[in-house]
Short mmCIF file of C-alpha atoms in Angstrom, two decimals:
data_model
loop_
_atom_site.label_atom_id
_atom_site.label_comp_id
_atom_site.label_asym_id
_atom_site.label_seq_id
_atom_site.Cartn_x
_atom_site.Cartn_y
_atom_site.Cartn_z
CA MET A 1 -106.33 86.68 41.96
CA ALA A 2 -103.69 87.84 44.46
CA GLN A 3 -101.97 91.03 45.50
CA THR A 4 -99.66 92.26 42.72
CA SER A 5 -99.01 95.87 43.75
CA CYS A 6 -97.76 97.78 46.78
CA VAL A 7 -99.68 100.88 47.81
CA LEU A 8 -97.58 104.00 48.45
CA LEU A 9 -99.27 107.27 49.39
CA THR A 10 -98.08 110.85 49.43
CA ALA A 11 -99.34 113.36 51.96
CA ASP A 12 -101.65 114.86 49.35
CA ASP A 13 -103.06 111.40 48.55
CA ARG A 14 -103.79 110.74 52.23
CA GLN A 15 -105.45 114.12 52.59
CA ARG A 16 -107.62 113.56 49.54
CA LEU A 17 -108.60 110.03 50.60
CA GLY A 18 -109.45 111.31 54.07
CA ALA A 19 -111.69 113.96 52.53
CA ILE A 20 -113.51 111.30 50.53
CA ILE A 21 -114.14 109.24 53.66
CA GLY A 22 -115.35 112.28 55.61
CA ASP A 23 -117.67 113.50 52.84
CA ARG A 24 -121.17 112.31 53.82
CA SER A 25 -122.52 113.02 50.34
CA ARG A 26 -120.09 110.58 48.72
CA PRO A 27 -121.40 107.22 47.46
CA LEU A 28 -120.66 104.38 49.85
CA LYS A 29 -118.62 102.53 47.24
CA HIS A 30 -116.18 105.51 46.97
CA VAL A 31 -115.77 105.57 50.76
CA GLN A 32 -115.12 101.84 50.84
CA ARG A 33 -112.47 102.07 48.12
CA ALA A 34 -110.72 104.95 49.89
CA ARG A 35 -110.59 102.93 53.11
CA ILE A 36 -109.08 99.97 51.25
CA ILE A 37 -106.25 102.11 49.94
CA LEU A 38 -105.57 103.84 53.27
CA HIS A 39 -105.46 100.53 55.19
CA SER A 40 -103.29 98.98 52.48
CA ALA A 41 -100.82 101.84 52.78
CA ASP A 42 -100.48 101.01 56.50
CA ARG A 43 -99.09 97.58 55.51
CA LEU A 44 -101.98 95.65 57.05
CA PRO A 45 -102.63 92.06 55.93
CA VAL A 46 -105.22 91.62 53.21
CA LEU A 47 -107.65 89.90 55.56
CA GLU A 48 -107.45 92.80 58.01
CA VAL A 49 -107.91 95.36 55.22
CA ALA A 50 -110.96 93.46 53.98
CA ARG A 51 -112.41 93.26 57.51
CA ARG A 52 -111.96 96.95 58.26
CA ALA A 53 -113.27 98.08 54.87
CA GLY A 54 -116.17 95.61 54.82
CA ALA A 55 -115.09 94.08 51.51
CA SER A 56 -113.82 90.77 50.19
CA ARG A 57 -110.20 89.89 49.49
CA PRO A 58 -110.66 89.95 45.70
CA ALA A 59 -112.18 93.42 46.03
CA VAL A 60 -109.13 94.58 48.01
CA TRP A 61 -106.76 93.23 45.36
CA ARG A 62 -108.82 94.72 42.55
CA TRP A 63 -108.82 98.26 43.97
CA GLN A 64 -105.15 98.08 44.92
CA GLN A 65 -104.40 97.29 41.31
CA ARG A 66 -106.71 100.05 40.06
CA PHE A 67 -105.03 102.60 42.34
CA ALA A 68 -101.60 101.53 41.10
CA GLU A 69 -102.71 102.01 37.49
CA GLU A 70 -104.92 105.13 37.63
CA GLY A 71 -104.46 106.72 41.05
CA ILE A 72 -107.28 108.16 43.15
CA ASP A 73 -109.28 109.19 40.06
CA GLY A 74 -109.50 105.51 39.13
CA LEU A 75 -111.22 104.79 42.43
CA LEU A 76 -114.00 107.26 41.68
CA ARG A 77 -115.21 105.75 38.43
CA ASP A 78 -116.26 102.31 37.34
CA LYS A 79 -114.88 100.71 34.25
CA THR A 80 -117.24 100.47 31.35
CA ARG A 81 -118.69 97.03 30.98
CA ALA A 82 -119.66 95.08 27.95
CA PRO A 83 -123.36 95.44 27.13
CA GLY A 84 -125.67 92.73 28.38
CA LYS A 85 -127.24 90.05 26.26
CA PRO A 86 -129.55 91.37 23.55
CA PRO A 87 -133.25 90.77 24.16
CA VAL A 88 -134.85 87.72 22.61
CA PRO A 89 -136.22 88.64 19.17
CA LYS A 90 -139.98 88.98 18.91
CA GLU A 91 -140.06 86.26 16.27
CA THR A 92 -138.39 83.84 18.69
CA VAL A 93 -140.79 84.78 21.48
CA ALA A 94 -143.74 84.20 19.15
CA ARG A 95 -142.30 80.80 18.22
CA VAL A 96 -141.95 79.84 21.89
CA LEU A 97 -145.57 80.81 22.55
CA ALA A 98 -146.82 78.97 19.46
CA ILE A 99 -144.96 75.79 20.42
CA THR A 100 -146.22 75.94 24.00
CA CYS A 101 -149.83 76.29 22.84
CA SER A 102 -149.54 73.40 20.37
CA GLU A 103 -149.76 69.64 20.89
CA PRO A 104 -146.42 68.13 21.96
CA PRO A 105 -144.94 65.34 19.83
CA GLY A 106 -144.78 61.72 20.89
CA GLU A 107 -146.64 60.26 23.86
CA VAL A 108 -146.34 63.20 26.27
CA THR A 109 -149.39 65.28 27.18
CA HIS A 110 -147.88 68.75 27.64
CA TRP A 111 -144.77 70.80 27.01
CA THR A 112 -141.99 71.25 29.54
CA GLY A 113 -139.54 74.12 29.68
CA ARG A 114 -136.57 71.90 28.77
CA ALA A 115 -138.41 70.40 25.79
CA VAL A 116 -139.20 73.86 24.39
CA ALA A 117 -135.64 75.05 25.11
CA ARG A 118 -134.17 72.16 23.11
CA ILE A 119 -136.32 72.98 20.08
CA VAL A 120 -135.86 76.76 20.13
CA GLY A 121 -132.22 76.79 21.24
CA LEU A 122 -132.71 79.00 24.31
CA SER A 123 -131.93 78.39 27.95
CA LEU A 124 -134.51 76.97 30.32
CA ARG A 125 -134.57 80.21 32.33
CA THR A 126 -135.29 82.24 29.18
CA ILE A 127 -138.24 79.99 28.36
CA GLN A 128 -139.51 80.40 31.90
CA ARG A 129 -139.25 84.20 31.66
CA ILE A 130 -141.21 84.21 28.41
CA TRP A 131 -143.90 82.00 29.95
CA GLN A 132 -144.09 84.20 33.02
CA ALA A 133 -144.39 87.38 30.96
CA HIS A 134 -147.26 85.89 28.93
CA ARG A 135 -148.90 84.06 31.87
CA LEU A 136 -148.43 80.60 30.36
CA GLN A 137 -148.45 77.63 32.74
CA PRO A 138 -148.43 74.42 30.69
CA HIS A 139 -147.72 72.31 33.79
CA ARG A 140 -151.09 73.25 35.30
CA ILE A 141 -154.55 72.06 34.34
CA ARG A 142 -158.01 73.01 35.56
CA THR A 143 -160.88 70.57 35.63
CA PHE A 144 -164.48 71.49 34.92
CA LYS A 145 -167.86 69.86 34.55
CA ARG A 146 -170.57 71.27 32.37
CA SER A 147 -174.13 70.80 33.51
CA SER A 148 -176.27 68.54 31.34
CA ASP A 149 -179.51 69.91 32.79
CA PRO A 150 -181.85 70.83 29.88
CA ALA A 151 -183.33 73.61 32.03
CA PHE A 152 -179.94 75.02 33.01
CA ALA A 153 -180.57 78.56 31.72
CA GLU A 154 -183.99 78.84 33.39
CA LYS A 155 -182.69 77.58 36.75
CA VAL A 156 -179.68 79.89 36.66
CA GLU A 157 -181.86 82.89 35.92
CA ASN A 158 -184.28 81.90 38.69
CA ILE A 159 -181.67 81.38 41.41
CA VAL A 160 -179.49 84.35 40.45
CA GLY A 161 -182.63 86.49 40.46
CA LEU A 162 -183.34 85.38 44.03
CA TYR A 163 -179.79 86.23 45.10
CA MET A 164 -179.57 89.62 43.40
CA ASN A 165 -183.18 90.79 43.74
CA PRO A 166 -184.85 88.90 46.59
CA PRO A 167 -188.65 89.32 46.79
CA ALA A 168 -190.06 91.75 49.31
CA HIS A 169 -191.37 90.35 52.61
CA ALA A 170 -189.58 87.07 51.88
CA VAL A 171 -186.67 85.06 53.27
CA VAL A 172 -184.22 83.45 50.83
CA LEU A 173 -182.46 80.43 52.33
CA SER A 174 -179.68 78.35 50.85
CA ILE A 175 -180.07 74.84 52.28
CA ASP A 176 -177.77 71.85 52.04
CA GLU A 177 -176.15 69.07 54.06
CA LYS A 178 -172.51 68.40 54.80
CA SER A 179 -172.44 64.67 55.36
CA GLN A 180 -169.79 62.28 56.68
CA ILE A 181 -168.02 64.83 58.90
CA GLN A 182 -165.52 62.68 60.76
CA ALA A 183 -164.59 63.07 64.40
CA LEU A 184 -160.82 62.57 64.21
CA SER A 185 -158.17 62.72 66.89
CA ARG A 186 -154.46 62.64 66.10
CA THR A 187 -152.22 59.92 67.50
CA ARG A 188 -149.65 62.44 68.79
CA PRO A 189 -149.84 66.12 69.77
CA GLY A 190 -148.73 68.56 67.08
CA THR A 191 -146.50 71.62 67.39
CA PRO A 192 -147.65 75.25 66.99
CA VAL A 193 -146.52 77.56 64.23
CA GLY A 194 -143.19 79.35 64.72
CA PRO A 195 -140.78 81.59 62.79
CA GLY A 196 -139.74 79.68 59.68
CA ARG A 197 -141.77 76.62 60.74
CA PRO A 198 -145.39 75.75 60.00
CA ALA A 199 -147.64 74.04 62.48
CA THR A 200 -147.44 70.25 62.43
CA MET A 201 -149.87 67.39 62.92
CA THR A 202 -149.52 63.65 62.56
CA HIS A 203 -150.60 62.00 59.33
CA ASP A 204 -152.34 59.13 61.12
CA TYR A 205 -155.45 59.54 63.24
CA LYS A 206 -158.19 57.73 65.14
CA ARG A 207 -161.80 57.74 63.98
CA HIS A 208 -164.62 58.28 66.48
CA GLY A 209 -167.63 58.32 64.16
CA THR A 210 -169.33 60.73 61.78
CA THR A 211 -172.12 63.28 61.80
CA THR A 212 -174.12 65.23 59.22
CA LEU A 213 -174.65 68.98 59.37
CA PHE A 214 -177.89 70.39 57.97
CA ALA A 215 -177.53 74.13 57.40
CA ALA A 216 -179.62 76.99 56.02
CA LEU A 217 -177.91 80.26 55.09
CA ASP A 218 -180.06 83.40 55.10
CA ILE A 219 -178.61 85.42 52.23
CA LEU A 220 -180.13 88.68 53.46
CA ASP A 221 -178.22 88.85 56.72
CA GLY A 222 -175.74 85.94 56.43
CA SER A 223 -176.91 84.09 59.53
CA VAL A 224 -176.94 80.29 59.58
CA ILE A 225 -179.39 77.81 61.07
CA GLY A 226 -177.63 74.51 61.69
CA ARG A 227 -178.50 71.10 63.12
CA CYS A 228 -176.25 68.04 63.48
CA MET A 229 -177.86 64.66 62.93
CA GLN A 230 -176.56 61.11 62.74
CA ARG A 231 -178.07 60.14 59.41
CA HIS A 232 -178.68 61.75 56.04
CA ARG A 233 -182.20 60.75 55.00
CA HIS A 234 -185.48 62.40 54.17
CA GLN A 235 -186.63 61.90 57.76
CA GLU A 236 -183.77 64.02 59.09
CA PHE A 237 -184.32 66.56 56.32
CA ILE A 238 -187.97 66.99 57.32
CA ARG A 239 -186.93 67.44 60.96
CA PHE A 240 -184.54 70.17 59.86
CA LEU A 241 -187.24 71.86 57.76
CA ASN A 242 -189.47 71.92 60.83
CA ALA A 243 -186.68 73.60 62.81
CA VAL A 244 -186.24 76.23 60.10
CA GLU A 245 -190.02 76.74 59.89
CA ALA A 246 -190.14 77.44 63.62
CA SER A 247 -187.28 79.95 63.46
CA VAL A 248 -188.62 82.07 60.56
CA PRO A 249 -191.17 84.70 61.68
CA ALA A 250 -194.77 84.18 60.66
CA GLY A 251 -195.93 86.07 57.61
CA LYS A 252 -192.63 85.65 55.77
CA VAL A 253 -192.54 83.77 52.48
CA ILE A 254 -189.61 81.33 52.35
CA HIS A 255 -187.68 80.63 49.14
CA ALA A 256 -185.26 77.72 49.60
CA VAL A 257 -182.40 76.97 47.20
CA LEU A 258 -181.46 73.28 47.23
CA ASP A 259 -179.50 70.78 45.18
CA ASN A 260 -180.93 67.67 43.53
CA TYR A 261 -180.22 65.16 46.31
CA ALA A 262 -182.87 62.43 46.36
CA ALA A 263 -183.93 63.19 49.94
CA HIS A 264 -184.95 66.71 48.88
CA LYS A 265 -187.46 65.28 46.38
CA HIS A 266 -188.80 62.40 48.43
CA PRO A 267 -192.61 62.02 48.32
CA ARG A 268 -192.85 62.72 52.06
CA VAL A 269 -190.86 65.91 51.57
CA ARG A 270 -193.21 66.94 48.79
CA ALA A 271 -196.15 66.19 51.07
CA TRP A 272 -194.57 68.35 53.79
CA LEU A 273 -194.12 71.13 51.22
CA SER A 274 -197.79 70.97 50.25
CA ARG A 275 -198.72 71.42 53.92
CA HIS A 276 -196.55 74.54 54.19
CA PRO A 277 -197.66 76.85 51.38
CA ARG A 278 -195.29 79.68 52.30
CA TRP A 279 -192.34 77.48 51.24
CA THR A 280 -191.04 77.34 47.65
CA PHE A 281 -188.17 75.07 46.59
CA HIS A 282 -185.73 76.19 43.87
CA PHE A 283 -183.47 73.38 42.72
CA THR A 284 -180.01 74.15 41.34
CA PRO A 285 -179.13 72.75 37.90
CA THR A 286 -177.61 69.29 37.74
CA SER A 287 -173.84 69.36 38.47
CA ALA A 288 -174.04 73.01 39.53
CA SER A 289 -173.75 72.89 43.31
CA TRP A 290 -171.54 76.01 43.08
CA MET A 291 -174.79 77.97 42.82
CA ASN A 292 -175.78 76.97 46.35
CA ALA A 293 -174.57 79.81 48.57
CA VAL A 294 -174.28 77.69 51.72
CA GLU A 295 -171.39 75.79 50.10
CA GLY A 296 -169.20 78.80 50.90
CA PHE A 297 -170.10 78.47 54.58
CA PHE A 298 -169.26 74.75 54.48
CA SER A 299 -165.89 75.57 52.92
CA ALA A 300 -165.04 78.09 55.64
CA LEU A 301 -166.18 75.64 58.33
CA THR A 302 -163.89 72.94 56.94
CA ARG A 303 -160.86 75.21 56.60
CA ARG A 304 -161.18 77.12 59.86
CA ARG A 305 -162.59 74.55 62.29
CA LEU A 306 -162.69 70.95 61.09
CA ARG A 307 -159.51 70.21 59.15
CA ARG A 308 -157.13 70.88 62.04
CA GLY A 309 -159.57 70.09 64.81
CA GLU A 310 -159.15 67.42 67.49
CA PHE A 311 -162.37 65.59 68.36
CA VAL A 312 -162.47 62.64 70.75
CA SER A 313 -166.14 61.80 70.14
CA ILE A 314 -169.13 62.65 67.98
CA VAL A 315 -170.53 64.74 70.83
CA ASP A 316 -167.30 66.73 70.92
CA LEU A 317 -167.46 67.28 67.15
CA GLN A 318 -171.10 68.40 67.21
CA ALA A 319 -170.45 70.79 70.08
CA ALA A 320 -167.54 72.35 68.15
CA ILE A 321 -169.73 72.82 65.07
CA ARG A 322 -172.47 74.47 67.16
CA ARG A 323 -169.96 76.84 68.73
CA TYR A 324 -168.62 77.79 65.31
CA ILE A 325 -172.13 78.51 64.02
CA ASN A 326 -172.91 80.64 67.08
CA GLN A 327 -169.68 82.58 66.61
CA HIS A 328 -170.52 83.08 62.93
CA ASN A 329 -173.98 84.38 63.82
CA ASP A 330 -172.53 86.91 66.26
CA ALA A 331 -171.25 88.96 63.31
CA PRO A 332 -172.85 87.64 60.11
CA LYS A 333 -172.30 89.24 56.72
CA PRO A 334 -174.97 89.32 54.00
CA PHE A 335 -174.33 87.07 51.02
CA VAL A 336 -173.66 89.14 47.89
CA TRP A 337 -173.90 87.58 44.42
CA THR A 338 -172.29 89.83 41.80
CA LYS A 339 -172.46 87.86 38.53
CA PRO A 340 -175.75 88.31 36.61
CA ALA A 341 -177.30 85.37 34.79
CA ASP A 342 -176.54 86.69 31.30
CA ALA A 343 -172.84 87.00 32.18
CA ILE A 344 -172.79 83.39 33.38
CA MET A 345 -174.40 82.16 30.18
CA ALA A 346 -172.04 84.26 28.05
CA LYS A 347 -169.02 82.77 29.80
CA LEU A 348 -170.44 79.27 29.46
CA ASN A 349 -170.83 79.69 25.70
CA ARG A 350 -167.51 81.46 25.23
CA GLN A 351 -165.13 79.99 22.68
CA PRO A 352 -161.36 79.99 23.31
CA GLU A 353 -159.53 82.70 21.39
CA PRO A 354 -157.03 81.41 18.81
CA PHE A 355 -153.37 82.20 19.41
CA GLU A 356 -151.96 84.79 17.03
#
């Protein structure tokens, strides 16, 4: 497109265009068009007109042509445009959803947007909009593991009951170990986060040994008792139980939630338990470590302190873990379990709803 008309203005035209520019209630697009015509009438080059009016060269040519054809009134209205594309029929949308929720043909495992678009005859972007509107994500998959524990329901009801209605004059502790915590140091210094740039760290690292963190989370106040030890055996577990026993006030009954690790059921551990009658162990169902509340603390520890940490020795790593636990205990938050046992069992036995 190029300039095909010459702008000539009368005194009345200039006065009217000046009034449009000076009217603060006018839409900005009307002011811009009036400036284009006034600057064009001064015989300025197209580039200069575009610069002064804040428009592009095609826009200058377009409104010069419109003024030549319709005058100032043509600047104040937009031409009617052809209607947009009609919405996708409901039958077609239903077909897209049905195809996406069905088994794909051939040796592929899931549908892609392009594969559905070829079958239905729509564009890839249209398929993506339909998926987004109906929250379909065929490229994603979630893994799960169902517990095979025959006493699953009883254990869930027992542990959830402790979390939601702890006994009076009792302490409920969630106990577990985070083993094989590596003391890693990076081979080169990283860079801090900046505008438009994430923090960086080298992919390679140096190993300086491992440690195991034994931790007990008090669900009533959220505080944590933690000890770092070199090995992960029943001997270390008994030492940790003795440390917890010494820290809990006398006269308090202790209910401990644990997983099914062999060290927790060792004969010497059972003998220790018989010598401490105020302790009661509650084991989580098999393959249900998500019921152990201290796992949330381990997750936060990994994300906020360990994953990006620099540790030149095991001693350095253990000191960092102790500092994190002390900082956590300065402002602990009680653990709150909100899902009752019957809701967990109902979700476990839920059947997927058929697509209509």
